[in-house]
Coordinates of C-alpha atoms in Angstrom, one line a residue:
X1 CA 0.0 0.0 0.0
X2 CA 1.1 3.4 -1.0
X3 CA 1.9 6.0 2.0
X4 CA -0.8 9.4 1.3
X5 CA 1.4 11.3 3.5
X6 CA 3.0 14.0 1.9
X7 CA 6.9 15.1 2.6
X8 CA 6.1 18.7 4.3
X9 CA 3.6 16.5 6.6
X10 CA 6.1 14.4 7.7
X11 CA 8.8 17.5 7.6
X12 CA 6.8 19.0 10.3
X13 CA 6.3 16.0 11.8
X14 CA 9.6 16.0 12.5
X15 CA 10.0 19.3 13.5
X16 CA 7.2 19.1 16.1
X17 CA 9.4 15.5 17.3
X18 CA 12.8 17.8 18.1
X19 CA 10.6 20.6 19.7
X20 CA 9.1 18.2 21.8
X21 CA 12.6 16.6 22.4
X22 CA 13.6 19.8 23.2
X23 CA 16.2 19.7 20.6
X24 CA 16.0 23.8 19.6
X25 CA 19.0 23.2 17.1
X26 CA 17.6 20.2 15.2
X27 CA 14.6 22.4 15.2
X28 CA 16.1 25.6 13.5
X29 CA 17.5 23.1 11.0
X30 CA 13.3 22.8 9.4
X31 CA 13.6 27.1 8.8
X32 CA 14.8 29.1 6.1
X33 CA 17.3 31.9 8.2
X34 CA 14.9 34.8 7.4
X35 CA 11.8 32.4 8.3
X36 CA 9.0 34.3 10.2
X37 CA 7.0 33.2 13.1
X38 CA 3.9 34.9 13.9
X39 CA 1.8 34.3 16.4
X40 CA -1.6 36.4 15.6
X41 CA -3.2 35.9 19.8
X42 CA -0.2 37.0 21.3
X43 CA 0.1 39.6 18.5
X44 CA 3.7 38.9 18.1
X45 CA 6.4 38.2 14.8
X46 CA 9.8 36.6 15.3
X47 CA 12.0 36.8 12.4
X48 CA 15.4 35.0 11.5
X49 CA 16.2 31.1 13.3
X50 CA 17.9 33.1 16.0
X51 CA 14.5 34.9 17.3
X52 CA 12.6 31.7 16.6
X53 CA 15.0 29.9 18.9
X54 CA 14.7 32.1 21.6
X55 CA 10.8 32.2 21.5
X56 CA 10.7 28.6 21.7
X57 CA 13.4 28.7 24.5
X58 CA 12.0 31.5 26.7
X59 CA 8.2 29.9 25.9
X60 CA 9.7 26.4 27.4
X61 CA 11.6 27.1 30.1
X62 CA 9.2 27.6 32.8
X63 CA 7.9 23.9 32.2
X64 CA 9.0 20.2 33.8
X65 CA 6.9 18.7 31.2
X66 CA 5.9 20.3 27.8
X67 CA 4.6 18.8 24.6
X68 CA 2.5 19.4 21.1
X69 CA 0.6 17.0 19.9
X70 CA -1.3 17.4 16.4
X71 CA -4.8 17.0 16.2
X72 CA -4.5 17.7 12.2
X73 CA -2.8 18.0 9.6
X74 CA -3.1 18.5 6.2
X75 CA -1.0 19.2 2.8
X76 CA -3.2 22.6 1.0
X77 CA -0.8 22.3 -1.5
X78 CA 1.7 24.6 -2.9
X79 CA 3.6 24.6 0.1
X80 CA 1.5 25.2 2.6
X81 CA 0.4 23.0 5.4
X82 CA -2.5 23.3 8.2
X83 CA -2.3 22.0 11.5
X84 CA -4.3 21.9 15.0
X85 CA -2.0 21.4 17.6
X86 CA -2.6 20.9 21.1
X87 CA 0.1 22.4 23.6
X88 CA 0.5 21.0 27.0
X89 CA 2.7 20.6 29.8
X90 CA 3.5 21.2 34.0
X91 CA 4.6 24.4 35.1
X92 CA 8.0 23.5 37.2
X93 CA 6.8 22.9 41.0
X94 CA 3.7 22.1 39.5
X95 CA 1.2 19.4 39.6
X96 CA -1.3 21.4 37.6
X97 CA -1.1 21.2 33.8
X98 CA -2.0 24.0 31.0
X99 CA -3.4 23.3 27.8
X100 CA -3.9 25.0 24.8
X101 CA -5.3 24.1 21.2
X102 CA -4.5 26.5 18.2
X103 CA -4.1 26.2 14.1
X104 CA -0.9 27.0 12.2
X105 CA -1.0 27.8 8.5
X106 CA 3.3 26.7 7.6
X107 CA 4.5 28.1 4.1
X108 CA 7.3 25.6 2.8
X109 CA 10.0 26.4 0.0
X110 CA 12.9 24.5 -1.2
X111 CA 12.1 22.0 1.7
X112 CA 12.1 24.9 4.7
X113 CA 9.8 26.6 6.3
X114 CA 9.7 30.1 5.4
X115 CA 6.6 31.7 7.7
X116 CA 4.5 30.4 10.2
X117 CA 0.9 31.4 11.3
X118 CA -0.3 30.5 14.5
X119 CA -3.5 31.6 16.2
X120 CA -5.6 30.4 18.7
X121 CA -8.8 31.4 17.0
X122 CA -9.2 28.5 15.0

C-alpha cells in the first residue's frame, strides 16, 4: 500500500518530534534563516532562526513537562500545510497542567519553512 502522507507533513512532523525533544537546534534546522514566526493571539512576529530559537526557548523554560501534539494535519498544497496542535505541559513545581489548542498555516519552499501562522482562533 502506498503512503498518502505528503513530505512537508512528515517534515513537520519531524520538526514538532525535536521541539518536543527539546532539541532547539535540530529544530532551527526545518527554517529558512529569514523564516518568520507569527503568532496572531499573542500579537507577536519573530524573524530569522535566531528569534525563533529564543521564543521557543523563553516559551519552554518555565515547564517540567511540555509537549504538542497534532490533532490535524493536512497538505493545501503549494507549500502550505494546516495543522491543529494541542500544547501541554506542568509548570516547574507544579502538579497542575495547562493546555492550549490553536491552528498553524506553515508556508514551505525548497524544503524549509519560510513563515508560520499561529493563532488560537481557529
Amino acid at each position: 500500500m502506498k503512503s498518502t502522507t505528503s513530505h512537508l507533513v512528515e517534515l513537520t512532523r519531524r520538526l514538532l518530534e525535536a521541539v518536543n525533544r527539546r532539541d532547539f537546534d535540530a529544530a532551527m534546522g526545518f527554517f529558512a534563516t529569514d523564516a518568520v514566526w507569527e503568532s496572531v493571539g499573542m500579537k507577536t512576529s519573530f524573524e530569522g532562526r535566531t528569534a525563533i530559537r529564543g521564543f521557543w526557548g523563553d516559551m519552554t523554560v518555565a515547564y517540567e513537562e511540555f509537549e504538542f501534539q497534532l490533532q490535524e494535519i493536512l497538505d493545501l498544497g503549494n507549500g502550505v500545510i494546516f495543522g491543529v496542535e494541542r500544547a501541554s505541559g506542568r509548570l516547574v513545581g507544579s502538579t497542575g497542567r495547562v493546555e492550549e489548542r490553536y491552528a498553524i498555516v506553515a508556508v514551505w519552499e525548497e524544503g524549509l519553512i519560510v513563515r508560520i501562522t499561529s493563532s488560537a482562533d481557529i
